[in-house]
GROMACS .gro file of N, CA and C in nm:
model
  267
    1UNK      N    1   0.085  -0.116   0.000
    1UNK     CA    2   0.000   0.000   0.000
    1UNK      C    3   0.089   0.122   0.000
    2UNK      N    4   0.070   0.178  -0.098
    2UNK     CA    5   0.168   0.319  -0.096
    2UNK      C    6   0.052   0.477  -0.108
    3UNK      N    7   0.099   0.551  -0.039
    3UNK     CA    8   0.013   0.699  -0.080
    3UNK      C    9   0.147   0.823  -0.046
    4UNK      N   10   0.126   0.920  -0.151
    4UNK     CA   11   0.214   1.035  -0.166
    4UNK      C   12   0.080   1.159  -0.124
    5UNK      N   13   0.138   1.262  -0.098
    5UNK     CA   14   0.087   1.352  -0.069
    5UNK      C   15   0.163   1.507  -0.056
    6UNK      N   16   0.133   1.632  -0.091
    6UNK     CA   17   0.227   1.709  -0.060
    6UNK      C   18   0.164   1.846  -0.062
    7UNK      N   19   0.230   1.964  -0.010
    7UNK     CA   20   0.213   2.077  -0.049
    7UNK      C   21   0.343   2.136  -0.158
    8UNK      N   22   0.342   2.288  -0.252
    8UNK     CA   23   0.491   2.363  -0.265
    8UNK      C   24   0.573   2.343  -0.155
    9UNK      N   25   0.734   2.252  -0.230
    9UNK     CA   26   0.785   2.262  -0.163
    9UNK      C   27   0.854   2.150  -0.034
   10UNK      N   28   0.684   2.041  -0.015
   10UNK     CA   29   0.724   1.933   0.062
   10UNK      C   30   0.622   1.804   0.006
   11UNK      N   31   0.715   1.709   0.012
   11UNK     CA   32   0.622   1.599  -0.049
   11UNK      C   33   0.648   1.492   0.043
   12UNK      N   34   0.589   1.344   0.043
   12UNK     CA   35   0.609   1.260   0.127
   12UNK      C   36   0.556   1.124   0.064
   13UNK      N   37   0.579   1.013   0.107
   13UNK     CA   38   0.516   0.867   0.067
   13UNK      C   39   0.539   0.776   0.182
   14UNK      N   40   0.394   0.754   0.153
   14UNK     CA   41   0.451   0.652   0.287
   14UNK      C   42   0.414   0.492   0.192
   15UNK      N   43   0.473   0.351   0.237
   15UNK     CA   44   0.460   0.290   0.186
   15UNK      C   45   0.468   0.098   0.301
   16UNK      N   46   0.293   0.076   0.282
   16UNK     CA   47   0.339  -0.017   0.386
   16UNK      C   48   0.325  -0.155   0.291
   17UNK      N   49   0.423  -0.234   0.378
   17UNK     CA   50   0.402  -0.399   0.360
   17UNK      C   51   0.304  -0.458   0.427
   18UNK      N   52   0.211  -0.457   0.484
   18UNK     CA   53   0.103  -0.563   0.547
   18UNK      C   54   0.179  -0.742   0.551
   19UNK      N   55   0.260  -0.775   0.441
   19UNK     CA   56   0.279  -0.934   0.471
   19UNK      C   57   0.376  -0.899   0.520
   20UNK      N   58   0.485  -0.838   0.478
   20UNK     CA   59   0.625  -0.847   0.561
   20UNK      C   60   0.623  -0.762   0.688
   21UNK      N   61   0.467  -0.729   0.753
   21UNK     CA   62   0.484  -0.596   0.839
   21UNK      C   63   0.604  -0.527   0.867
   22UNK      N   64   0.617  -0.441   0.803
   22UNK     CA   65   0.696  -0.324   0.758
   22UNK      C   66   0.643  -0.191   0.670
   23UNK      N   67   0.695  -0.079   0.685
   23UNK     CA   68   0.653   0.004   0.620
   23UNK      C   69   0.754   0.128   0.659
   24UNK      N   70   0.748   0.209   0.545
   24UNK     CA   71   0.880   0.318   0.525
   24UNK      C   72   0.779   0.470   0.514
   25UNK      N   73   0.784   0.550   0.605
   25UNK     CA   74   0.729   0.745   0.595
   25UNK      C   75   0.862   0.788   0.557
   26UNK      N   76   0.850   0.872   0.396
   26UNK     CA   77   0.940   0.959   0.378
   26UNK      C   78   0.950   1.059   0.350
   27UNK      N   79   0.925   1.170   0.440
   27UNK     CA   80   0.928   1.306   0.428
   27UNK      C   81   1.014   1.401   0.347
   28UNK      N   82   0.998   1.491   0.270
   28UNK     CA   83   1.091   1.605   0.209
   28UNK      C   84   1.074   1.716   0.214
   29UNK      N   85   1.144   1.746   0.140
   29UNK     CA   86   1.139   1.950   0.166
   29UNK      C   87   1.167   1.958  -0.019
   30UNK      N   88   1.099   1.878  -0.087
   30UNK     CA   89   1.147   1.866  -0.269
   30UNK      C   90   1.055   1.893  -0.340
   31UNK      N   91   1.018   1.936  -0.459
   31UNK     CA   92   0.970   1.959  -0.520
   31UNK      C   93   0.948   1.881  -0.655
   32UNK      N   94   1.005   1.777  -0.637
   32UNK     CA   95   0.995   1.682  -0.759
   32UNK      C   96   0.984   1.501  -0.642
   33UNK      N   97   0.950   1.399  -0.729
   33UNK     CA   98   0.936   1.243  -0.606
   33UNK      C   99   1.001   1.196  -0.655
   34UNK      N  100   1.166   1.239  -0.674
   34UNK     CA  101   1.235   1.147  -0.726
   34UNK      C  102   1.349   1.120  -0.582
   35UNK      N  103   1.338   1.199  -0.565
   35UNK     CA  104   1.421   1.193  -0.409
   35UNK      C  105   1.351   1.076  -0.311
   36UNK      N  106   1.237   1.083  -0.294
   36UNK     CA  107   1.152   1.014  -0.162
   36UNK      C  108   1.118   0.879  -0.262
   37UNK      N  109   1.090   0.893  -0.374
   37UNK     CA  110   1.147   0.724  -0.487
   37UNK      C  111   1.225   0.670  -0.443
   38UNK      N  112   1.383   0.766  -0.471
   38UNK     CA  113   1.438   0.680  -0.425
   38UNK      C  114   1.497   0.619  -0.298
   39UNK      N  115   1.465   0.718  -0.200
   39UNK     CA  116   1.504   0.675  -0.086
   39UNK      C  117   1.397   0.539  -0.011
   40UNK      N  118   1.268   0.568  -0.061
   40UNK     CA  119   1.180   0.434   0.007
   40UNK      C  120   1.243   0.305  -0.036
   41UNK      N  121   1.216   0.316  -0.187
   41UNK     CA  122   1.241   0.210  -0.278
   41UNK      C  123   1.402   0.113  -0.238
   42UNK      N  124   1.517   0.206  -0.226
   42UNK     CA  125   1.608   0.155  -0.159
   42UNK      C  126   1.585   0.072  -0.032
   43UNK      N  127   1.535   0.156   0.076
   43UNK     CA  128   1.517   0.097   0.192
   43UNK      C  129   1.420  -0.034   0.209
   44UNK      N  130   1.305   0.015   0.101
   44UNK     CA  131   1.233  -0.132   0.095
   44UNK      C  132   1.336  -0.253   0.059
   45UNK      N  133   1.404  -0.214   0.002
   45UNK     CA  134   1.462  -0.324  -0.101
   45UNK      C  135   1.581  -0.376  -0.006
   46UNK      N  136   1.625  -0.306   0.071
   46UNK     CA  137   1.685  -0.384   0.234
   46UNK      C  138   1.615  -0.425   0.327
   47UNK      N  139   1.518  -0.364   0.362
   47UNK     CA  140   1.424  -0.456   0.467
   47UNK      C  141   1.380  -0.575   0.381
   48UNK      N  142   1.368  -0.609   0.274
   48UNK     CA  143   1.372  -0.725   0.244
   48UNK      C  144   1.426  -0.794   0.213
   49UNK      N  145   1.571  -0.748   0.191
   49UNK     CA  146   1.677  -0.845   0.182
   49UNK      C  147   1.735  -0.835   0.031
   50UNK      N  148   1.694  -0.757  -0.023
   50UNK     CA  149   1.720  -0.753  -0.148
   50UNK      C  150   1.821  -0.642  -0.155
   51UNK      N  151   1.932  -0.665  -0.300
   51UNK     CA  152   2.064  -0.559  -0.303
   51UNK      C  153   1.976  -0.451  -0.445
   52UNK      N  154   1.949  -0.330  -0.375
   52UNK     CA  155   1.905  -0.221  -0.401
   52UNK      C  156   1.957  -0.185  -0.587
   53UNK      N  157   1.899  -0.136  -0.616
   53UNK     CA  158   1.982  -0.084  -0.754
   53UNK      C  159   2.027   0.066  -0.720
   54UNK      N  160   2.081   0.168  -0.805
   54UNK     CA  161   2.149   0.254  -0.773
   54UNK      C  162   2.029   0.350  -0.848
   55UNK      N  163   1.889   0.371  -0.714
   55UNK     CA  164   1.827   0.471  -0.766
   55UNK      C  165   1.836   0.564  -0.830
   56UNK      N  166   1.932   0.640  -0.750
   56UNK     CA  167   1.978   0.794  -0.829
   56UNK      C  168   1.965   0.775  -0.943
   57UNK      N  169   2.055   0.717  -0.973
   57UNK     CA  170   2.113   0.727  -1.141
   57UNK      C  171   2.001   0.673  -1.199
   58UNK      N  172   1.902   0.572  -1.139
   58UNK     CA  173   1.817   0.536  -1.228
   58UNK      C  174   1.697   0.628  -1.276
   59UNK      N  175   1.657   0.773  -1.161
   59UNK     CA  176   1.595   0.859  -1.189
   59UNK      C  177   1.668   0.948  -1.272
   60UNK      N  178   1.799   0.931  -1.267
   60UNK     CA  179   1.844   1.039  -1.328
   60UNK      C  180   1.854   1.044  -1.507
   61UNK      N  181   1.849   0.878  -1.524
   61UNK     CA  182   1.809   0.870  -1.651
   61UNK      C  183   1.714   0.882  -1.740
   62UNK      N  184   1.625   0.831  -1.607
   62UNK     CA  185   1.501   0.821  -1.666
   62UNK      C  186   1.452   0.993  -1.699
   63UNK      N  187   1.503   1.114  -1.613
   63UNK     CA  188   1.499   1.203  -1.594
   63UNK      C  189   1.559   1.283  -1.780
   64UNK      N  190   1.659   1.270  -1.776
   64UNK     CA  191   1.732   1.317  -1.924
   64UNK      C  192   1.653   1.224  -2.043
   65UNK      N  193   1.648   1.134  -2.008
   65UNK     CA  194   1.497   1.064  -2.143
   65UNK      C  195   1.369   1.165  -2.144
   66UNK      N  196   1.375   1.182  -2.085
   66UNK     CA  197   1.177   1.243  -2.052
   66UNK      C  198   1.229   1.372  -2.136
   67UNK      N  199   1.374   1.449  -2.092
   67UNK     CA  200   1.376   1.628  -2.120
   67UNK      C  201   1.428   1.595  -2.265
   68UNK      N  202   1.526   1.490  -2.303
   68UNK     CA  203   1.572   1.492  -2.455
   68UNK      C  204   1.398   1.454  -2.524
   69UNK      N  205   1.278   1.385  -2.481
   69UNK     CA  206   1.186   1.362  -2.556
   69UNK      C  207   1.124   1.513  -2.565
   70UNK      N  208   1.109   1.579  -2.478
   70UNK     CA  209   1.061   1.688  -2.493
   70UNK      C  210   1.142   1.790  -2.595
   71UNK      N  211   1.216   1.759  -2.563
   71UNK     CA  212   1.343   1.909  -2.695
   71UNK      C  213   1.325   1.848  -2.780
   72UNK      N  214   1.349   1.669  -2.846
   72UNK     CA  215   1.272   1.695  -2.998
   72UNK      C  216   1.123   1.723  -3.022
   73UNK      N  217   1.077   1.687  -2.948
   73UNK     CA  218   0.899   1.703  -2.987
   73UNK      C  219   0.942   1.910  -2.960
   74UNK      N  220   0.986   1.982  -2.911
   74UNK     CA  221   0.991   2.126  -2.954
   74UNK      C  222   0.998   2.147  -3.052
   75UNK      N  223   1.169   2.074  -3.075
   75UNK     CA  224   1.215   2.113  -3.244
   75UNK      C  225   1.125   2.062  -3.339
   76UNK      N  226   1.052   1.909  -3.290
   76UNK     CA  227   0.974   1.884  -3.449
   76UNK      C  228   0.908   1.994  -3.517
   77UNK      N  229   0.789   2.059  -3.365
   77UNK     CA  230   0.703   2.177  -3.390
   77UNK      C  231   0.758   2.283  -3.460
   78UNK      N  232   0.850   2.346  -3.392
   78UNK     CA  233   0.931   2.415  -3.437
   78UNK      C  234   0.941   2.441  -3.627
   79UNK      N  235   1.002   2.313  -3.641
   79UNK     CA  236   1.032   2.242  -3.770
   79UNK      C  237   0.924   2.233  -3.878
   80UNK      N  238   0.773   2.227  -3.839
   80UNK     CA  239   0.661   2.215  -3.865
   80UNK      C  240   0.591   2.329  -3.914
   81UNK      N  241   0.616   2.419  -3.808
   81UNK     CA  242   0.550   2.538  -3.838
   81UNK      C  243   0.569   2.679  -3.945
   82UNK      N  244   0.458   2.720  -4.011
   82UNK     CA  245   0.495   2.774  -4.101
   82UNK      C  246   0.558   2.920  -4.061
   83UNK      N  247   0.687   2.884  -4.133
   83UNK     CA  248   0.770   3.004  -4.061
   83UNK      C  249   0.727   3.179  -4.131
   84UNK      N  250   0.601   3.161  -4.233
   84UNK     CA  251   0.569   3.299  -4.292
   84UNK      C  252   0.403   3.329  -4.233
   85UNK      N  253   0.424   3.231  -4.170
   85UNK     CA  254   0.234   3.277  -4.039
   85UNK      C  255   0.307   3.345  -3.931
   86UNK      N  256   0.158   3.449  -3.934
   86UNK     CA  257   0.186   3.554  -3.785
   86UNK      C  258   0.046   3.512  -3.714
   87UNK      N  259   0.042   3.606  -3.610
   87UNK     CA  260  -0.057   3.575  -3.475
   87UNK      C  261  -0.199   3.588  -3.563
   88UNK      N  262  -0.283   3.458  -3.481
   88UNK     CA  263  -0.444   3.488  -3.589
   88UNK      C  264  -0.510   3.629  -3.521
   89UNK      N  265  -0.471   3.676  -3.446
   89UNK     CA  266  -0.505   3.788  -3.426
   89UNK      C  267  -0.483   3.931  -3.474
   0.00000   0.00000   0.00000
């Protein structure tokens, strides 16, 4: 069972096990859930015995995929648009 919640500024997840009774509250002061990702996700992954992967980097990729998809889908538009149209207004 997992739930996130937040205001600007602070976010949190809490995330329980019911079979393995266990469960991880992770508070921040962030503005994005890649931080409190990865810090649960790690810790889950030791309370159960399992060898963690190297979150960071795994948000961090996933992070530069998402912004390189966005800069070509700019440039396609970009690329698309008729460069001798002005405002329909």
């Amino acid at each position: 069972l997992q739930h996130t919640g937040g205001l600007p500024g602070y976010l949190s997840m809490v995330t329980m096990l019911p079979d393995a009774r266990t469960g991880v509250a992770v508070l921040t002061n962030a503005e994005s859930g890649e931080a409190f990702g990865a810090i649960t996700y790690a810790l889950l992954d030791r309370l159960l015995g399992a060898d963690p992967p190297d979150y960071v980097t795994l948000y961090a990729r996933q992070r530069a995929a998402g912004r390189a998809a966005l800069d070509s889908a700019a440039r396609a538009a970009r690329a698309a648009r008729d460069s001798a149209s002005g405002p329909s207004l």
